[in-house]
C-alpha positions as semicolon CSV with decimal commas, in nm:
position;residue;x (nm);y (nm);z (nm)
1;M;11,852;10,045;8,390
2;P;11,875;10,404;8,278
3;A;11,756;10,686;8,506
4;A;11,495;10,802;8,252
5;L;11,348;10,464;8,233
6;L;11,344;10,431;8,620
7;R;11,170;10,766;8,652
8;F;10,915;10,650;8,390
9;R;10,870;10,316;8,578
10;M;10,824;10,536;8,900
11;S;10,529;10,727;8,743
12;D;10,338;10,441;8,580
13;W;10,034;10,245;8,707
14;T;10,233;10,000;8,886
15;V;10,328;10,271;9,138
16;A;10,001;10,447;9,150
17;V;9,790;10,182;9,219
18;P;9,950;10,030;9,520
19;V;9,973;10,368;9,670
20;L;9,604;10,441;9,581
21;A;9,509;10,100;9,736
22;V;9,702;10,168;10,063
23;L;9,526;10,513;10,083
24;M;9,193;10,340;10,025
25;L;9,278;10,097;10,292
26;V;9,348;10,383;10,546
27;V;9,017;10,553;10,460
28;T;8,808;10,230;10,494
29;W;8,949;10,042;10,763
30;G;8,708;9,936;11,020
31;R;8,413;10,089;10,845
32;E;8,099;9,945;10,694
33;L;8,132;9,995;10,307
34;S;7,846;10,083;10,073
35;G;7,825;9,896;9,746
36;P;8,004;10,122;9,522
37;I;8,293;10,166;9,755
38;V;8,328;9,784;9,769
39;V;8,365;9,790;9,393
40;V;8,627;10,053;9,404
41;V;8,807;9,865;9,678
42;A;8,790;9,547;9,471
43;A;8,920;9,711;9,154
44;L;9,209;9,853;9,371
45;L;9,282;9,506;9,513
46;G;9,286;9,342;9,156
47;G;9,527;9,636;9,045
48;A;9,759;9,572;9,343
49;V;9,772;9,219;9,272
50;L;9,883;9,280;8,902
51;A;10,133;9,554;9,040
52;A;10,270;9,284;9,274
53;V;10,318;9,051;8,986
54;H;10,530;9,314;8,781
55;H;10,744;9,413;9,074
56;A;10,808;9,053;9,171
57;E;10,923;8,959;8,830
58;V;11,162;9,267;8,834
59;V;11,307;9,148;9,157
60;A;11,315;8,794;9,012
61;H;11,479;8,884;8,680
62;R;11,747;9,080;8,900
63;V;11,833;8,796;9,145
64;G;11,796;8,529;8,850
65;E;11,652;8,160;8,892
66;P;11,595;7,982;9,091
67;Y;11,603;8,242;9,345
68;G;11,348;8,463;9,163
69;S;11,063;8,195;9,188
70;L;11,102;8,223;9,560
71;V;11,033;8,571;9,593
72;L;10,674;8,559;9,489
73;A;10,616;8,231;9,658
74;V;10,710;8,368;10,003
75;A;10,531;8,697;9,924
76;V;10,211;8,515;9,860
77;T;10,242;8,301;10,165
78;V;10,259;8,623;10,381
79;I;9,936;8,745;10,224
80;E;9,770;8,404;10,288
81;V;9,889;8,361;10,645
82;A;9,778;8,733;10,721
83;L;9,417;8,661;10,577
84;I;9,371;8,343;10,768
85;V;9,492;8,479;11,100
86;T;9,279;8,796;11,048
87;L;8,953;8,617;10,963
88;M;9,002;8,358;11,227
89;I;9,046;8,632;11,494
90;S;8,730;8,815;11,381
91;G;8,496;8,507;11,356
92;P;8,627;8,195;11,549
93;E;8,312;7,999;11,550
94;K;8,300;7,983;11,174
95;T;8,656;7,987;11,080
96;Q;8,799;7,666;11,278
97;S;8,870;7,489;10,949
98;L;8,954;7,814;10,740
99;A;9,320;7,727;10,748
100;R;9,270;7,381;10,620
101;D;9,016;7,486;10,351
102;T;9,264;7,762;10,227
103;V;9,569;7,550;10,214
104;F;9,397;7,266;10,056
105;A;9,253;7,504;9,798
106;A;9,609;7,654;9,753
107;V;9,748;7,294;9,698
108;M;9,466;7,224;9,439
109;I;9,510;7,534;9,263
110;T;9,876;7,535;9,218
111;C;9,915;7,149;9,151
112;N;9,635;7,160;8,903
113;G;9,557;7,501;8,807
114;I;9,895;7,675;8,770
115;L;10,068;7,362;8,672
116;G;9,811;7,270;8,423
117;L;9,793;7,601;8,267
118;S;10,169;7,631;8,248
119;L;10,198;7,287;8,060
120;L;9,914;7,378;7,837
121;L;10,052;7,729;7,736
122;G;10,391;7,556;7,705
123;A;10,277;7,276;7,480
124;L;10,052;7,515;7,274
125;R;10,376;7,710;7,195
126;R;10,598;7,430;7,061
127;R;10,371;7,113;7,073
128;V;10,542;6,971;7,397
129;A;10,635;7,144;7,709
130;V;10,999;7,043;7,825
131;F;11,117;7,070;8,195
132;N;11,354;6,898;8,428
133;P;11,207;6,606;8,596
134;E;11,465;6,582;8,862
135;G;11,417;6,926;9,008
136;T;11,025;6,903;8,939
137;G;11,000;6,572;9,072
138;G;11,179;6,653;9,414
139;A;10,948;6,948;9,454
140;L;10,637;6,734;9,388
141;A;10,752;6,483;9,638
142;T;10,789;6,754;9,880
143;V;10,455;6,888;9,828
144;I;10,290;6,554;9,870
145;T;10,476;6,474;10,188
146;L;10,382;6,817;10,342
147;A;10,024;6,770;10,231
148;T;10,004;6,431;10,375
149;L;10,160;6,527;10,711
150;S;9,964;6,860;10,756
151;L;9,621;6,772;10,600
152;V;9,569;6,380;10,578
153;I;9,711;6,250;10,908
154;P;9,506;6,478;11,131
155;T;9,198;6,290;10,991
156;F;9,337;5,961;11,135
157;T;9,487;6,043;11,472
158;T;9,312;5,971;11,787
159;A;9,456;6,193;12,045
160;R;9,184;6,457;11,981
161;P;8,831;6,396;11,862
162;G;8,769;6,508;11,500
163;P;9,028;6,596;11,259
164;E;9,245;6,792;11,491
165;F;9,614;6,748;11,611
166;S;9,708;6,744;11,972
167;P;9,956;7,036;12,076
168;A;10,235;6,790;12,046
169;Q;10,134;6,667;11,714
170;L;10,090;6,999;11,588
171;A;10,427;7,110;11,696
172;F;10,566;6,827;11,523
173;A;10,399;6,894;11,201
174;A;10,498;7,256;11,203
175;V;10,862;7,186;11,280
176;A;10,869;6,894;11,012
177;S;10,707;7,131;10,763
178;L;10,949;7,421;10,821
179;A;11,264;7,152;10,805
180;L;11,135;7,012;10,472
181;Y;11,079;7,357;10,325
182;G;11,417;7,480;10,439
183;L;11,588;7,184;10,287
184;F;11,412;7,216;9,958
185;V;11,514;7,577;9,941
186;L;11,881;7,490;10,013
187;V;11,876;7,224;9,754
188;Q;11,699;7,456;9,493
189;T;11,923;7,753;9,546
190;G;12,248;7,554;9,631
191;R;12,367;7,201;9,541
192;H;12,124;7,121;9,267
193;R;12,048;7,465;9,142
194;D;12,079;7,334;8,781
195;Y;11,783;7,120;8,836
196;F;11,548;7,423;8,865
197;L;11,663;7,607;8,561
198;P;11,479;7,644;8,237
199;V;11,575;7,377;7,971
200;D;11,567;7,364;7,581
201;S;11,410;7,103;7,360
202;R;11,723;6,877;7,417
203;G;11,714;6,909;7,800
204;K;12,012;7,150;7,798
205;V;12,001;7,416;8,083
206;I;11,923;7,777;7,966
207;E;12,143;7,989;8,191
208;T;12,038;8,341;8,096
209;E;11,754;8,547;7,958
210;E;11,819;8,660;7,604
211;H;11,512;8,904;7,581
212;A;11,638;9,169;7,814
213;K;11,945;9,276;8,051
214;P;11,869;9,242;8,411
215;P;11,747;9,562;8,608
216;S;12,001;9,754;8,813
217;N;12,026;9,715;9,188
218;R;11,857;10,045;9,228
219;A;11,559;9,952;9,011
220;A;11,532;9,608;9,196
221;L;11,535;9,757;9,534
222;V;11,256;10,016;9,415
223;S;11,044;9,726;9,296
224;L;11,101;9,523;9,614
225;G;10,973;9,820;9,806
226;L;10,680;9,877;9,594
227;L;10,605;9,489;9,600
228;L;10,597;9,512;9,976
229;V;10,337;9,796;9,945
230;A;10,129;9,599;9,698
231;L;10,116;9,323;9,949
232;V;10,007;9,531;10,226
233;A;9,732;9,675;10,013
234;V;9,621;9,329;9,898
235;V;9,607;9,185;10,251
236;G;9,447;9,512;10,391
237;D;9,197;9,561;10,113
238;A;9,097;9,185;10,098
239;K;9,020;9,212;10,478
240;T;8,825;9,520;10,424
241;V;8,576;9,335;10,150
242;S;8,601;8,980;10,330
243;P;8,262;9,074;10,499
244;T;8,106;9,116;10,158
245;I;8,268;8,793;10,038
246;E;8,122;8,600;10,336
247;A;7,796;8,747;10,281
248;A;7,792;8,683;9,920
249;V;7,895;8,308;10,012
250;A;7,609;8,296;10,239
251;G;7,368;8,449;9,998
252;A;7,456;8,205;9,724
253;N;7,392;7,913;9,979
254;L;7,740;7,799;9,930
255;P;7,939;7,614;10,213
256;H;8,145;7,845;10,449
257;A;8,427;7,654;10,332
258;F;8,423;7,815;10,003
259;V;8,549;8,138;10,167
260;G;8,896;7,939;10,181
261;V;8,878;7,870;9,798
262;I;8,821;8,241;9,720
263;I;9,099;8,348;9,949
264;A;9,331;8,096;9,770
265;L;9,215;8,206;9,427
266;L;9,296;8,580;9,528
267;V;9,630;8,536;9,686
268;L;9,754;8,300;9,407
269;L;9,642;8,528;9,120
270;P;10,010;8,692;9,124
271;E;10,164;8,347;9,093
272;T;9,914;8,221;8,824
273;L;9,986;8,533;8,600
274;A;10,358;8,520;8,653
275;A;10,362;8,138;8,549
276;G;10,142;8,213;8,239
277;R;10,391;8,484;8,131
278;A;10,696;8,244;8,195
279;A;10,508;7,958;7,998
280;R;10,436;8,183;7,700
281;R;10,822;8,286;7,690
282;D;10,888;7,895;7,671
283;R;11,027;7,885;8,038
284;V;10,807;7,619;8,153
285;Q;11,031;7,511;8,435
286;I;11,001;7,858;8,593
287;S;10,629;7,824;8,574
288;L;10,653;7,486;8,751
289;N;10,899;7,622;8,999
290;L;10,634;7,897;9,073
291;A;10,363;7,628;9,090
292;L;10,517;7,381;9,327
293;G;10,691;7,627;9,528
294;S;10,378;7,806;9,596
295;A;10,221;7,480;9,713
296;M;10,528;7,405;9,922
297;A;10,526;7,753;10,078
298;S;10,143;7,747;10,143
299;I;10,203;7,440;10,357
300;G;10,557;7,476;10,479
301;L;10,511;7,826;10,609
302;T;10,128;7,869;10,682
303;I;10,091;7,560;10,900
304;P;10,388;7,686;11,127
305;A;10,240;8,030;11,141
306;I;9,896;7,902;11,202
307;A;10,032;7,670;11,477
308;I;10,186;7,959;11,676
309;A;9,883;8,180;11,599
310;S;9,644;7,898;11,752
311;I;9,807;7,965;12,089
312;W;9,606;8,288;12,111
313;L;9,326;8,178;11,913
314;D;8,988;8,039;12,071
315;G;8,842;7,701;11,965
316;P;8,980;7,400;11,794
317;L;9,206;7,399;11,478
318;L;9,072;7,162;11,234
319;L;9,321;7,041;10,991
320;G;9,215;6,703;10,863
321;L;9,058;6,655;10,530
322;G;8,718;6,505;10,447
323;G;8,670;6,203;10,242
324;T;8,603;6,394;9,897
325;Q;8,909;6,603;9,960
326;L;9,120;6,316;10,037
327;V;9,013;6,142;9,700
328;L;9,099;6,479;9,522
329;L;9,427;6,490;9,669
330;A;9,531;6,144;9,597
331;L;9,426;6,175;9,243
332;T;9,615;6,492;9,210
333;A;9,928;6,330;9,346
334;V;9,910;6,044;9,119
335;T;9,841;6,234;8,816
336;A;10,110;6,479;8,878
337;V;10,364;6,213;8,935
338;L;10,276;6,056;8,593
339;T;10,302;6,422;8,435
340;V;10,635;6,504;8,593
341;V;10,830;6,179;8,556
342;P;10,889;6,197;8,167
343;G;11,001;6,558;8,181
344;R;10,792;6,634;7,872
345;A;10,412;6,697;7,848
346;N;10,150;6,785;7,583
347;V;9,820;6,955;7,601
348;L;9,653;6,643;7,729
349;Q;9,856;6,654;8,054
350;G;9,753;7,020;8,099
351;G;9,382;6,972;8,028
352;V;9,375;6,667;8,277
353;H;9,516;6,898;8,547
354;L;9,279;7,177;8,464
355;V;8,986;6,930;8,481
356;L;9,087;6,819;8,820
357;L;9,075;7,194;8,929
358;A;8,737;7,227;8,799
359;A;8,625;6,922;8,982
360;F;8,774;7,072;9,302
361;V;8,604;7,407;9,261
362;F;8,254;7,234;9,178
363;L;8,261;7,006;9,471
364;A;8,375;7,266;9,708
365;A;8,055;7,466;9,595
366;S;7,849;7,167;9,588
367;P;7,988;6,901;9,843
């Protein structure tokens, strides 16, 4: 990337907004905020999310696929874990199920919202969205297994009363989640890397992007640093406005579990935007990598982190899903399998997944 262009990028909004968001975090941390300040913080928070998308895409473009899809997935998971742990520490009585609610919301948003939006945009572009069913099917199988181990089985275990793992069961679920996630990453970036690359209408792998040269190492490192700054701003400013979010949820007579939905919607906004952009560029496979990779990271990394944090947290850690949630998860799994197996999808499949997301959000607000 030319030095002049790099200097331009260093002076544009993608640099200014994360820096301003961090400065606002320093000024407002630990203070009770008035209405106008909350609006400003929320605006900077949204800007930091958009900046994170930009810088993650720069890094992803430099390292190439499928490595690029991992960058944003892991970054977003860091945000999710930080928010969950921070809120659980600040209000243990109300947040015993926050990890479950947030992780389940993340699975529903990624496997229905991001996946459905990607298929819909890809199908609208050329009537049929084309992707590799081998890689996408493997990713989906991993997501379903992780979700079942971490969110379904605790509902039926008997070692502890309620939907809760015993310490040994939680340790096993954490280790199994890390092992599955690590194995998937090895497969995605090594032996079967071509399963996760974009394909054309004939199913042939598209090895390179044609629209632009990859950025230089210097530009990618600058974007990586700014990505970290933006993520710090997102985590900190989200924590700052979280009391306002909780008060709004309570004021609207919504279940406290809806806080988990809001957290998941917030932290997955970068992934949603990045997946939508990829689908509009006819790179549906990249969109699906982002969707399923985010779901996988949300479970495979969040559950182990929460398991470790639970050593210092008071109260039980409720992970098992309720009846309505189990039905929605089962319906999502069956629908996703039917969508992925052909390797081609039209607007109908995209619409079905988006309706499932709408049903999840509605039932979360009105259980």
